[in-house]
């Protein structure tokens, strides 16, 4: 088996494992009950892995950033911007801020991010940060609106922010591997992510 084949096989295993960790079509299936802080932290850590929409969006941000930047130092800034706006959205949702079309915006993020990955689209930093930040805000709102207003909510937010960052880093790793060895895989992954988003938008 060649080195490229081994790397592609490893990438497939990583991706398959992440998909198997998802158990619901959405990352926010219902209201999150209040528990002690330890349980809320654990719940927060696992929550981004229980919905394929959130998981794919987080991976897509990392993959897209890796594909459109030369170095890891440059690429990591976009995922950190997402995490920052995700946190802002979660806090806003927790304190009672509601915006319309939260669910459609989350699904739209899959469609848009998937197309960006498939096309390896580059854009000015201000536009990429604005786009990713907008999607992050709605992803954060969706989580924050579910949370009870208690100390446990803080632990939950910390947990899902940590896991979200880990997913971004996984996306960066995958993106740099794709760019170095198999660019066609980025098109396949991007089309798959965008296609899933399109199906959700269509209500399939």
mmCIF file with all atom_site columns, C-alpha atoms in Angstrom:
data_model
loop_
_atom_site.group_PDB
_atom_site.id
_atom_site.type_symbol
_atom_site.label_atom_id
_atom_site.label_alt_id
_atom_site.label_comp_id
_atom_site.label_asym_id
_atom_site.label_entity_id
_atom_site.label_seq_id
_atom_site.pdbx_PDB_ins_code
_atom_site.Cartn_x
_atom_site.Cartn_y
_atom_site.Cartn_z
_atom_site.occupancy
_atom_site.B_iso_or_equiv
_atom_site.pdbx_formal_charge
_atom_site.auth_seq_id
_atom_site.auth_comp_id
_atom_site.auth_asym_id
_atom_site.auth_atom_id
_atom_site.pdbx_PDB_model_num
ATOM 1   C CA . UNK A 1 1   ? 0.000   0.000  0.000  1.00 0.00 ? 1   UNK A CA 1
ATOM 2   C CA . UNK A 1 2   ? 1.420   3.386  -1.003 1.00 0.00 ? 2   UNK A CA 1
ATOM 3   C CA . UNK A 1 3   ? 1.831   6.305  1.424  1.00 0.00 ? 3   UNK A CA 1
ATOM 4   C CA . UNK A 1 4   ? -0.959  8.211  -0.313 1.00 0.00 ? 4   UNK A CA 1
ATOM 5   C CA . UNK A 1 5   ? -3.290  5.217  -0.023 1.00 0.00 ? 5   UNK A CA 1
ATOM 6   C CA . UNK A 1 6   ? -2.481  4.889  3.675  1.00 0.00 ? 6   UNK A CA 1
ATOM 7   C CA . UNK A 1 7   ? -3.175  8.583  4.254  1.00 0.00 ? 7   UNK A CA 1
ATOM 8   C CA . UNK A 1 8   ? -6.467  8.429  2.341  1.00 0.00 ? 8   UNK A CA 1
ATOM 9   C CA . UNK A 1 9   ? -7.453  5.327  4.320  1.00 0.00 ? 9   UNK A CA 1
ATOM 10  C CA . UNK A 1 10  ? -6.608  7.096  7.604  1.00 0.00 ? 10  UNK A CA 1
ATOM 11  C CA . UNK A 1 11  ? -8.669  10.093 6.539  1.00 0.00 ? 11  UNK A CA 1
ATOM 12  C CA . UNK A 1 12  ? -11.611 7.848  5.703  1.00 0.00 ? 12  UNK A CA 1
ATOM 13  C CA . UNK A 1 13  ? -11.386 6.156  9.120  1.00 0.00 ? 13  UNK A CA 1
ATOM 14  C CA . UNK A 1 14  ? -11.321 9.520  10.929 1.00 0.00 ? 14  UNK A CA 1
ATOM 15  C CA . UNK A 1 15  ? -14.298 10.816 8.950  1.00 0.00 ? 15  UNK A CA 1
ATOM 16  C CA . UNK A 1 16  ? -16.289 7.604  9.425  1.00 0.00 ? 16  UNK A CA 1
ATOM 17  C CA . UNK A 1 17  ? -15.644 7.648  13.155 1.00 0.00 ? 17  UNK A CA 1
ATOM 18  C CA . UNK A 1 18  ? -16.913 11.218 13.451 1.00 0.00 ? 18  UNK A CA 1
ATOM 19  C CA . UNK A 1 19  ? -20.044 10.307 11.521 1.00 0.00 ? 19  UNK A CA 1
ATOM 20  C CA . UNK A 1 20  ? -20.700 7.315  13.794 1.00 0.00 ? 20  UNK A CA 1
ATOM 21  C CA . UNK A 1 21  ? -20.573 9.618  16.801 1.00 0.00 ? 21  UNK A CA 1
ATOM 22  C CA . UNK A 1 22  ? -23.609 11.514 15.520 1.00 0.00 ? 22  UNK A CA 1
ATOM 23  C CA . UNK A 1 23  ? -26.982 10.260 16.687 1.00 0.00 ? 23  UNK A CA 1
ATOM 24  C CA . UNK A 1 24  ? -29.427 12.995 15.651 1.00 0.00 ? 24  UNK A CA 1
ATOM 25  C CA . UNK A 1 25  ? -29.993 15.050 12.534 1.00 0.00 ? 25  UNK A CA 1
ATOM 26  C CA . UNK A 1 26  ? -29.665 18.269 14.544 1.00 0.00 ? 26  UNK A CA 1
ATOM 27  C CA . UNK A 1 27  ? -27.169 19.390 17.137 1.00 0.00 ? 27  UNK A CA 1
ATOM 28  C CA . UNK A 1 28  ? -29.899 20.766 19.353 1.00 0.00 ? 28  UNK A CA 1
ATOM 29  C CA . UNK A 1 29  ? -32.784 18.235 19.520 1.00 0.00 ? 29  UNK A CA 1
ATOM 30  C CA . UNK A 1 30  ? -34.514 19.740 22.527 1.00 0.00 ? 30  UNK A CA 1
ATOM 31  C CA . UNK A 1 31  ? -34.309 21.655 25.780 1.00 0.00 ? 31  UNK A CA 1
ATOM 32  C CA . UNK A 1 32  ? -31.329 20.785 27.924 1.00 0.00 ? 32  UNK A CA 1
ATOM 33  C CA . UNK A 1 33  ? -32.253 19.985 31.482 1.00 0.00 ? 33  UNK A CA 1
ATOM 34  C CA . UNK A 1 34  ? -30.361 21.423 34.449 1.00 0.00 ? 34  UNK A CA 1
ATOM 35  C CA . UNK A 1 35  ? -27.922 19.168 36.320 1.00 0.00 ? 35  UNK A CA 1
ATOM 36  C CA . UNK A 1 36  ? -24.857 19.649 38.481 1.00 0.00 ? 36  UNK A CA 1
ATOM 37  C CA . UNK A 1 37  ? -21.931 21.424 36.887 1.00 0.00 ? 37  UNK A CA 1
ATOM 38  C CA . UNK A 1 38  ? -19.921 18.266 36.217 1.00 0.00 ? 38  UNK A CA 1
ATOM 39  C CA . UNK A 1 39  ? -22.776 16.635 34.297 1.00 0.00 ? 39  UNK A CA 1
ATOM 40  C CA . UNK A 1 40  ? -23.445 19.853 32.398 1.00 0.00 ? 40  UNK A CA 1
ATOM 41  C CA . UNK A 1 41  ? -19.760 20.048 31.438 1.00 0.00 ? 41  UNK A CA 1
ATOM 42  C CA . UNK A 1 42  ? -19.836 16.466 30.178 1.00 0.00 ? 42  UNK A CA 1
ATOM 43  C CA . UNK A 1 43  ? -23.079 17.162 28.333 1.00 0.00 ? 43  UNK A CA 1
ATOM 44  C CA . UNK A 1 44  ? -21.510 20.214 26.729 1.00 0.00 ? 44  UNK A CA 1
ATOM 45  C CA . UNK A 1 45  ? -18.429 18.266 25.660 1.00 0.00 ? 45  UNK A CA 1
ATOM 46  C CA . UNK A 1 46  ? -20.495 15.596 23.919 1.00 0.00 ? 46  UNK A CA 1
ATOM 47  C CA . UNK A 1 47  ? -23.283 17.813 22.568 1.00 0.00 ? 47  UNK A CA 1
ATOM 48  C CA . UNK A 1 48  ? -21.549 18.962 19.331 1.00 0.00 ? 48  UNK A CA 1
ATOM 49  C CA . UNK A 1 49  ? -20.931 15.297 18.488 1.00 0.00 ? 49  UNK A CA 1
ATOM 50  C CA . UNK A 1 50  ? -24.598 14.316 18.750 1.00 0.00 ? 50  UNK A CA 1
ATOM 51  C CA . UNK A 1 51  ? -25.823 16.264 15.730 1.00 0.00 ? 51  UNK A CA 1
ATOM 52  C CA . UNK A 1 52  ? -24.467 15.855 12.250 1.00 0.00 ? 52  UNK A CA 1
ATOM 53  C CA . UNK A 1 53  ? -25.354 19.433 11.228 1.00 0.00 ? 53  UNK A CA 1
ATOM 54  C CA . UNK A 1 54  ? -23.158 21.012 13.898 1.00 0.00 ? 54  UNK A CA 1
ATOM 55  C CA . UNK A 1 55  ? -20.378 18.481 13.453 1.00 0.00 ? 55  UNK A CA 1
ATOM 56  C CA . UNK A 1 56  ? -20.201 18.946 9.671  1.00 0.00 ? 56  UNK A CA 1
ATOM 57  C CA . UNK A 1 57  ? -20.265 22.737 9.952  1.00 0.00 ? 57  UNK A CA 1
ATOM 58  C CA . UNK A 1 58  ? -17.367 22.720 12.424 1.00 0.00 ? 58  UNK A CA 1
ATOM 59  C CA . UNK A 1 59  ? -15.304 20.378 10.273 1.00 0.00 ? 59  UNK A CA 1
ATOM 60  C CA . UNK A 1 60  ? -16.103 22.416 7.160  1.00 0.00 ? 60  UNK A CA 1
ATOM 61  C CA . UNK A 1 61  ? -14.807 25.634 8.735  1.00 0.00 ? 61  UNK A CA 1
ATOM 62  C CA . UNK A 1 62  ? -11.498 23.963 9.539  1.00 0.00 ? 62  UNK A CA 1
ATOM 63  C CA . UNK A 1 63  ? -11.193 22.262 6.150  1.00 0.00 ? 63  UNK A CA 1
ATOM 64  C CA . UNK A 1 64  ? -12.017 25.450 4.232  1.00 0.00 ? 64  UNK A CA 1
ATOM 65  C CA . UNK A 1 65  ? -9.550  27.495 6.255  1.00 0.00 ? 65  UNK A CA 1
ATOM 66  C CA . UNK A 1 66  ? -6.779  24.944 5.657  1.00 0.00 ? 66  UNK A CA 1
ATOM 67  C CA . UNK A 1 67  ? -7.484  24.811 1.931  1.00 0.00 ? 67  UNK A CA 1
ATOM 68  C CA . UNK A 1 68  ? -7.316  28.587 1.540  1.00 0.00 ? 68  UNK A CA 1
ATOM 69  C CA . UNK A 1 69  ? -4.307  29.429 3.733  1.00 0.00 ? 69  UNK A CA 1
ATOM 70  C CA . UNK A 1 70  ? -0.665  28.541 3.305  1.00 0.00 ? 70  UNK A CA 1
ATOM 71  C CA . UNK A 1 71  ? 0.256   27.799 6.920  1.00 0.00 ? 71  UNK A CA 1
ATOM 72  C CA . UNK A 1 72  ? -1.437  26.439 10.023 1.00 0.00 ? 72  UNK A CA 1
ATOM 73  C CA . UNK A 1 73  ? -0.721  29.715 11.842 1.00 0.00 ? 73  UNK A CA 1
ATOM 74  C CA . UNK A 1 74  ? -2.712  31.631 9.225  1.00 0.00 ? 74  UNK A CA 1
ATOM 75  C CA . UNK A 1 75  ? -5.459  29.025 8.959  1.00 0.00 ? 75  UNK A CA 1
ATOM 76  C CA . UNK A 1 76  ? -6.222  28.707 12.654 1.00 0.00 ? 76  UNK A CA 1
ATOM 77  C CA . UNK A 1 77  ? -7.429  32.302 12.983 1.00 0.00 ? 77  UNK A CA 1
ATOM 78  C CA . UNK A 1 78  ? -10.728 31.634 11.194 1.00 0.00 ? 78  UNK A CA 1
ATOM 79  C CA . UNK A 1 79  ? -11.770 28.741 13.476 1.00 0.00 ? 79  UNK A CA 1
ATOM 80  C CA . UNK A 1 80  ? -10.919 30.853 16.524 1.00 0.00 ? 80  UNK A CA 1
ATOM 81  C CA . UNK A 1 81  ? -13.122 33.625 15.144 1.00 0.00 ? 81  UNK A CA 1
ATOM 82  C CA . UNK A 1 82  ? -15.939 31.091 14.811 1.00 0.00 ? 82  UNK A CA 1
ATOM 83  C CA . UNK A 1 83  ? -15.480 29.930 18.396 1.00 0.00 ? 83  UNK A CA 1
ATOM 84  C CA . UNK A 1 84  ? -15.530 33.538 19.641 1.00 0.00 ? 84  UNK A CA 1
ATOM 85  C CA . UNK A 1 85  ? -18.815 34.332 17.870 1.00 0.00 ? 85  UNK A CA 1
ATOM 86  C CA . UNK A 1 86  ? -20.231 30.944 18.890 1.00 0.00 ? 86  UNK A CA 1
ATOM 87  C CA . UNK A 1 87  ? -19.609 31.937 22.495 1.00 0.00 ? 87  UNK A CA 1
ATOM 88  C CA . UNK A 1 88  ? -21.258 35.327 21.947 1.00 0.00 ? 88  UNK A CA 1
ATOM 89  C CA . UNK A 1 89  ? -24.304 33.646 20.412 1.00 0.00 ? 89  UNK A CA 1
ATOM 90  C CA . UNK A 1 90  ? -24.579 31.154 23.267 1.00 0.00 ? 90  UNK A CA 1
ATOM 91  C CA . UNK A 1 91  ? -24.506 33.925 25.872 1.00 0.00 ? 91  UNK A CA 1
ATOM 92  C CA . UNK A 1 92  ? -27.105 35.933 23.949 1.00 0.00 ? 92  UNK A CA 1
ATOM 93  C CA . UNK A 1 93  ? -29.371 32.903 23.751 1.00 0.00 ? 93  UNK A CA 1
ATOM 94  C CA . UNK A 1 94  ? -28.884 32.191 27.436 1.00 0.00 ? 94  UNK A CA 1
ATOM 95  C CA . UNK A 1 95  ? -30.000 35.696 28.446 1.00 0.00 ? 95  UNK A CA 1
ATOM 96  C CA . UNK A 1 96  ? -33.116 35.458 26.310 1.00 0.00 ? 96  UNK A CA 1
ATOM 97  C CA . UNK A 1 97  ? -32.184 36.962 22.941 1.00 0.00 ? 97  UNK A CA 1
ATOM 98  C CA . UNK A 1 98  ? -34.134 35.355 20.113 1.00 0.00 ? 98  UNK A CA 1
ATOM 99  C CA . UNK A 1 99  ? -33.540 35.845 16.401 1.00 0.00 ? 99  UNK A CA 1
ATOM 100 C CA . UNK A 1 100 ? -35.755 34.556 13.588 1.00 0.00 ? 100 UNK A CA 1
ATOM 101 C CA . UNK A 1 101 ? -34.764 31.689 11.293 1.00 0.00 ? 101 UNK A CA 1
ATOM 102 C CA . UNK A 1 102 ? -32.176 30.143 13.599 1.00 0.00 ? 102 UNK A CA 1
ATOM 103 C CA . UNK A 1 103 ? -32.702 26.620 12.239 1.00 0.00 ? 103 UNK A CA 1
ATOM 104 C CA . UNK A 1 104 ? -32.671 27.666 8.546  1.00 0.00 ? 104 UNK A CA 1
ATOM 105 C CA . UNK A 1 105 ? -29.482 29.650 9.097  1.00 0.00 ? 105 UNK A CA 1
ATOM 106 C CA . UNK A 1 106 ? -27.765 26.643 10.659 1.00 0.00 ? 106 UNK A CA 1
ATOM 107 C CA . UNK A 1 107 ? -28.792 24.453 7.745  1.00 0.00 ? 107 UNK A CA 1
ATOM 108 C CA . UNK A 1 108 ? -27.774 27.164 5.270  1.00 0.00 ? 108 UNK A CA 1
ATOM 109 C CA . UNK A 1 109 ? -24.320 27.196 6.867  1.00 0.00 ? 109 UNK A CA 1
ATOM 110 C CA . UNK A 1 110 ? -23.852 23.581 5.737  1.00 0.00 ? 110 UNK A CA 1
ATOM 111 C CA . UNK A 1 111 ? -24.840 24.416 2.185  1.00 0.00 ? 111 UNK A CA 1
ATOM 112 C CA . UNK A 1 112 ? -22.602 27.485 1.953  1.00 0.00 ? 112 UNK A CA 1
ATOM 113 C CA . UNK A 1 113 ? -19.592 26.044 3.770  1.00 0.00 ? 113 UNK A CA 1
ATOM 114 C CA . UNK A 1 114 ? -19.824 22.850 1.742  1.00 0.00 ? 114 UNK A CA 1
ATOM 115 C CA . UNK A 1 115 ? -19.745 24.809 -1.508 1.00 0.00 ? 115 UNK A CA 1
ATOM 116 C CA . UNK A 1 116 ? -16.779 26.850 -0.270 1.00 0.00 ? 116 UNK A CA 1
ATOM 117 C CA . UNK A 1 117 ? -14.893 23.637 0.517  1.00 0.00 ? 117 UNK A CA 1
ATOM 118 C CA . UNK A 1 118 ? -15.818 22.022 -2.808 1.00 0.00 ? 118 UNK A CA 1
ATOM 119 C CA . UNK A 1 119 ? -14.700 25.054 -4.779 1.00 0.00 ? 119 UNK A CA 1
ATOM 120 C CA . UNK A 1 120 ? -11.757 25.879 -2.516 1.00 0.00 ? 120 UNK A CA 1
ATOM 121 C CA . UNK A 1 121 ? -13.067 29.428 -2.701 1.00 0.00 ? 121 UNK A CA 1
ATOM 122 C CA . UNK A 1 122 ? -10.829 32.193 -1.441 1.00 0.00 ? 122 UNK A CA 1
ATOM 123 C CA . UNK A 1 123 ? -12.076 35.606 -0.362 1.00 0.00 ? 123 UNK A CA 1
ATOM 124 C CA . UNK A 1 124 ? -10.827 38.648 1.484  1.00 0.00 ? 124 UNK A CA 1
ATOM 125 C CA . UNK A 1 125 ? -10.335 38.049 5.197  1.00 0.00 ? 125 UNK A CA 1
ATOM 126 C CA . UNK A 1 126 ? -12.996 40.557 6.212  1.00 0.00 ? 126 UNK A CA 1
ATOM 127 C CA . UNK A 1 127 ? -15.625 38.694 4.200  1.00 0.00 ? 127 UNK A CA 1
ATOM 128 C CA . UNK A 1 128 ? -14.593 35.235 5.376  1.00 0.00 ? 128 UNK A CA 1
ATOM 129 C CA . UNK A 1 129 ? -14.627 36.352 9.014  1.00 0.00 ? 129 UNK A CA 1
ATOM 130 C CA . UNK A 1 130 ? -18.007 38.037 8.571  1.00 0.00 ? 130 UNK A CA 1
ATOM 131 C CA . UNK A 1 131 ? -19.533 34.973 6.920  1.00 0.00 ? 131 UNK A CA 1
ATOM 132 C CA . UNK A 1 132 ? -18.151 32.469 9.416  1.00 0.00 ? 132 UNK A CA 1
ATOM 133 C CA . UNK A 1 133 ? -18.986 34.771 12.317 1.00 0.00 ? 133 UNK A CA 1
ATOM 134 C CA . UNK A 1 134 ? -22.605 35.079 11.191 1.00 0.00 ? 134 UNK A CA 1
ATOM 135 C CA . UNK A 1 135 ? -23.019 31.320 11.029 1.00 0.00 ? 135 UNK A CA 1
ATOM 136 C CA . UNK A 1 136 ? -21.274 30.919 14.394 1.00 0.00 ? 136 UNK A CA 1
ATOM 137 C CA . UNK A 1 137 ? -23.651 33.401 16.009 1.00 0.00 ? 137 UNK A CA 1
ATOM 138 C CA . UNK A 1 138 ? -26.672 31.339 14.977 1.00 0.00 ? 138 UNK A CA 1
ATOM 139 C CA . UNK A 1 139 ? -25.086 28.050 16.006 1.00 0.00 ? 139 UNK A CA 1
ATOM 140 C CA . UNK A 1 140 ? -24.382 29.589 19.410 1.00 0.00 ? 140 UNK A CA 1
ATOM 141 C CA . UNK A 1 141 ? -27.889 30.992 19.737 1.00 0.00 ? 141 UNK A CA 1
ATOM 142 C CA . UNK A 1 142 ? -29.397 27.584 19.076 1.00 0.00 ? 142 UNK A CA 1
ATOM 143 C CA . UNK A 1 143 ? -27.454 26.118 21.982 1.00 0.00 ? 143 UNK A CA 1
ATOM 144 C CA . UNK A 1 144 ? -27.880 29.054 24.339 1.00 0.00 ? 144 UNK A CA 1
ATOM 145 C CA . UNK A 1 145 ? -31.655 29.215 23.948 1.00 0.00 ? 145 UNK A CA 1
ATOM 146 C CA . UNK A 1 146 ? -31.936 25.615 25.181 1.00 0.00 ? 146 UNK A CA 1
ATOM 147 C CA . UNK A 1 147 ? -30.000 26.160 28.377 1.00 0.00 ? 147 UNK A CA 1
ATOM 148 C CA . UNK A 1 148 ? -31.471 26.764 31.834 1.00 0.00 ? 148 UNK A CA 1
ATOM 149 C CA . UNK A 1 149 ? -30.269 29.985 33.439 1.00 0.00 ? 149 UNK A CA 1
ATOM 150 C CA . UNK A 1 150 ? -28.041 28.454 36.100 1.00 0.00 ? 150 UNK A CA 1
ATOM 151 C CA . UNK A 1 151 ? -24.398 27.896 36.960 1.00 0.00 ? 151 UNK A CA 1
ATOM 152 C CA . UNK A 1 152 ? -24.590 24.626 35.039 1.00 0.00 ? 152 UNK A CA 1
ATOM 153 C CA . UNK A 1 153 ? -25.146 26.584 31.832 1.00 0.00 ? 153 UNK A CA 1
ATOM 154 C CA . UNK A 1 154 ? -21.658 28.054 32.104 1.00 0.00 ? 154 UNK A CA 1
ATOM 155 C CA . UNK A 1 155 ? -20.150 24.575 32.423 1.00 0.00 ? 155 UNK A CA 1
ATOM 156 C CA . UNK A 1 156 ? -22.146 23.398 29.405 1.00 0.00 ? 156 UNK A CA 1
ATOM 157 C CA . UNK A 1 157 ? -20.958 26.342 27.280 1.00 0.00 ? 157 UNK A CA 1
ATOM 158 C CA . UNK A 1 158 ? -17.342 25.678 28.255 1.00 0.00 ? 158 UNK A CA 1
ATOM 159 C CA . UNK A 1 159 ? -17.762 22.044 27.253 1.00 0.00 ? 159 UNK A CA 1
ATOM 160 C CA . UNK A 1 160 ? -19.267 22.607 23.836 1.00 0.00 ? 160 UNK A CA 1
ATOM 161 C CA . UNK A 1 161 ? -16.766 25.378 23.043 1.00 0.00 ? 161 UNK A CA 1
ATOM 162 C CA . UNK A 1 162 ? -13.892 22.986 23.789 1.00 0.00 ? 162 UNK A CA 1
ATOM 163 C CA . UNK A 1 163 ? -15.360 20.248 21.579 1.00 0.00 ? 163 UNK A CA 1
ATOM 164 C CA . UNK A 1 164 ? -16.153 22.737 18.828 1.00 0.00 ? 164 UNK A CA 1
ATOM 165 C CA . UNK A 1 165 ? -12.531 23.882 18.813 1.00 0.00 ? 165 UNK A CA 1
ATOM 166 C CA . UNK A 1 166 ? -11.403 20.242 18.674 1.00 0.00 ? 166 UNK A CA 1
ATOM 167 C CA . UNK A 1 167 ? -13.635 19.700 15.623 1.00 0.00 ? 167 UNK A CA 1
ATOM 168 C CA . UNK A 1 168 ? -12.165 22.791 13.976 1.00 0.00 ? 168 UNK A CA 1
ATOM 169 C CA . UNK A 1 169 ? -8.650  21.474 14.580 1.00 0.00 ? 169 UNK A CA 1
ATOM 170 C CA . UNK A 1 170 ? -9.689  18.112 13.123 1.00 0.00 ? 170 UNK A CA 1
ATOM 171 C CA . UNK A 1 171 ? -10.986 19.959 10.082 1.00 0.00 ? 171 UNK A CA 1
ATOM 172 C CA . UNK A 1 172 ? -7.693  21.823 9.737  1.00 0.00 ? 172 UNK A CA 1
ATOM 173 C CA . UNK A 1 173 ? -5.776  18.554 9.889  1.00 0.00 ? 173 UNK A CA 1
ATOM 174 C CA . UNK A 1 174 ? -7.998  16.979 7.244  1.00 0.00 ? 174 UNK A CA 1
ATOM 175 C CA . UNK A 1 175 ? -7.828  20.088 5.068  1.00 0.00 ? 175 UNK A CA 1
ATOM 176 C CA . UNK A 1 176 ? -4.034  20.259 5.040  1.00 0.00 ? 176 UNK A CA 1
ATOM 177 C CA . UNK A 1 177 ? -3.787  16.532 4.283  1.00 0.00 ? 177 UNK A CA 1
ATOM 178 C CA . UNK A 1 178 ? -6.218  16.945 1.381  1.00 0.00 ? 178 UNK A CA 1
ATOM 179 C CA . UNK A 1 179 ? -4.376  19.952 0.004  1.00 0.00 ? 179 UNK A CA 1
ATOM 180 C CA . UNK A 1 180 ? -1.052  18.160 0.107  1.00 0.00 ? 180 UNK A CA 1
ATOM 181 C CA . UNK A 1 181 ? -2.114  14.852 -1.404 1.00 0.00 ? 181 UNK A CA 1
ATOM 182 C CA . UNK A 1 182 ? -5.663  14.533 -2.721 1.00 0.00 ? 182 UNK A CA 1
ATOM 183 C CA . UNK A 1 183 ? -7.432  17.743 -3.706 1.00 0.00 ? 183 UNK A CA 1
ATOM 184 C CA . UNK A 1 184 ? -10.273 15.835 -5.349 1.00 0.00 ? 184 UNK A CA 1
ATOM 185 C CA . UNK A 1 185 ? -11.342 14.625 -1.895 1.00 0.00 ? 185 UNK A CA 1
ATOM 186 C CA . UNK A 1 186 ? -12.081 18.243 -0.897 1.00 0.00 ? 186 UNK A CA 1
ATOM 187 C CA . UNK A 1 187 ? -14.536 18.486 -3.772 1.00 0.00 ? 187 UNK A CA 1
ATOM 188 C CA . UNK A 1 188 ? -16.167 15.221 -2.754 1.00 0.00 ? 188 UNK A CA 1
ATOM 189 C CA . UNK A 1 189 ? -16.404 16.249 0.911  1.00 0.00 ? 189 UNK A CA 1
ATOM 190 C CA . UNK A 1 190 ? -17.652 19.723 0.028  1.00 0.00 ? 190 UNK A CA 1
ATOM 191 C CA . UNK A 1 191 ? -20.339 18.433 -2.287 1.00 0.00 ? 191 UNK A CA 1
ATOM 192 C CA . UNK A 1 192 ? -21.404 15.926 0.370  1.00 0.00 ? 192 UNK A CA 1
ATOM 193 C CA . UNK A 1 193 ? -21.695 18.611 3.067  1.00 0.00 ? 193 UNK A CA 1
ATOM 194 C CA . UNK A 1 194 ? -23.515 21.002 0.741  1.00 0.00 ? 194 UNK A CA 1
ATOM 195 C CA . UNK A 1 195 ? -25.789 18.213 -0.460 1.00 0.00 ? 195 UNK A CA 1
ATOM 196 C CA . UNK A 1 196 ? -26.739 17.311 3.097  1.00 0.00 ? 196 UNK A CA 1
ATOM 197 C CA . UNK A 1 197 ? -27.518 20.962 3.806  1.00 0.00 ? 197 UNK A CA 1
ATOM 198 C CA . UNK A 1 198 ? -29.652 21.159 0.669  1.00 0.00 ? 198 UNK A CA 1
ATOM 199 C CA . UNK A 1 199 ? -31.609 18.081 1.715  1.00 0.00 ? 199 UNK A CA 1
ATOM 200 C CA . UNK A 1 200 ? -32.276 19.603 5.150  1.00 0.00 ? 200 UNK A CA 1
ATOM 201 C CA . UNK A 1 201 ? -33.376 22.902 3.581  1.00 0.00 ? 201 UNK A CA 1
ATOM 202 C CA . UNK A 1 202 ? -35.741 20.967 1.336  1.00 0.00 ? 202 UNK A CA 1
ATOM 203 C CA . UNK A 1 203 ? -37.156 19.181 4.377  1.00 0.00 ? 203 UNK A CA 1
ATOM 204 C CA . UNK A 1 204 ? -36.061 15.739 3.228  1.00 0.00 ? 204 UNK A CA 1
#
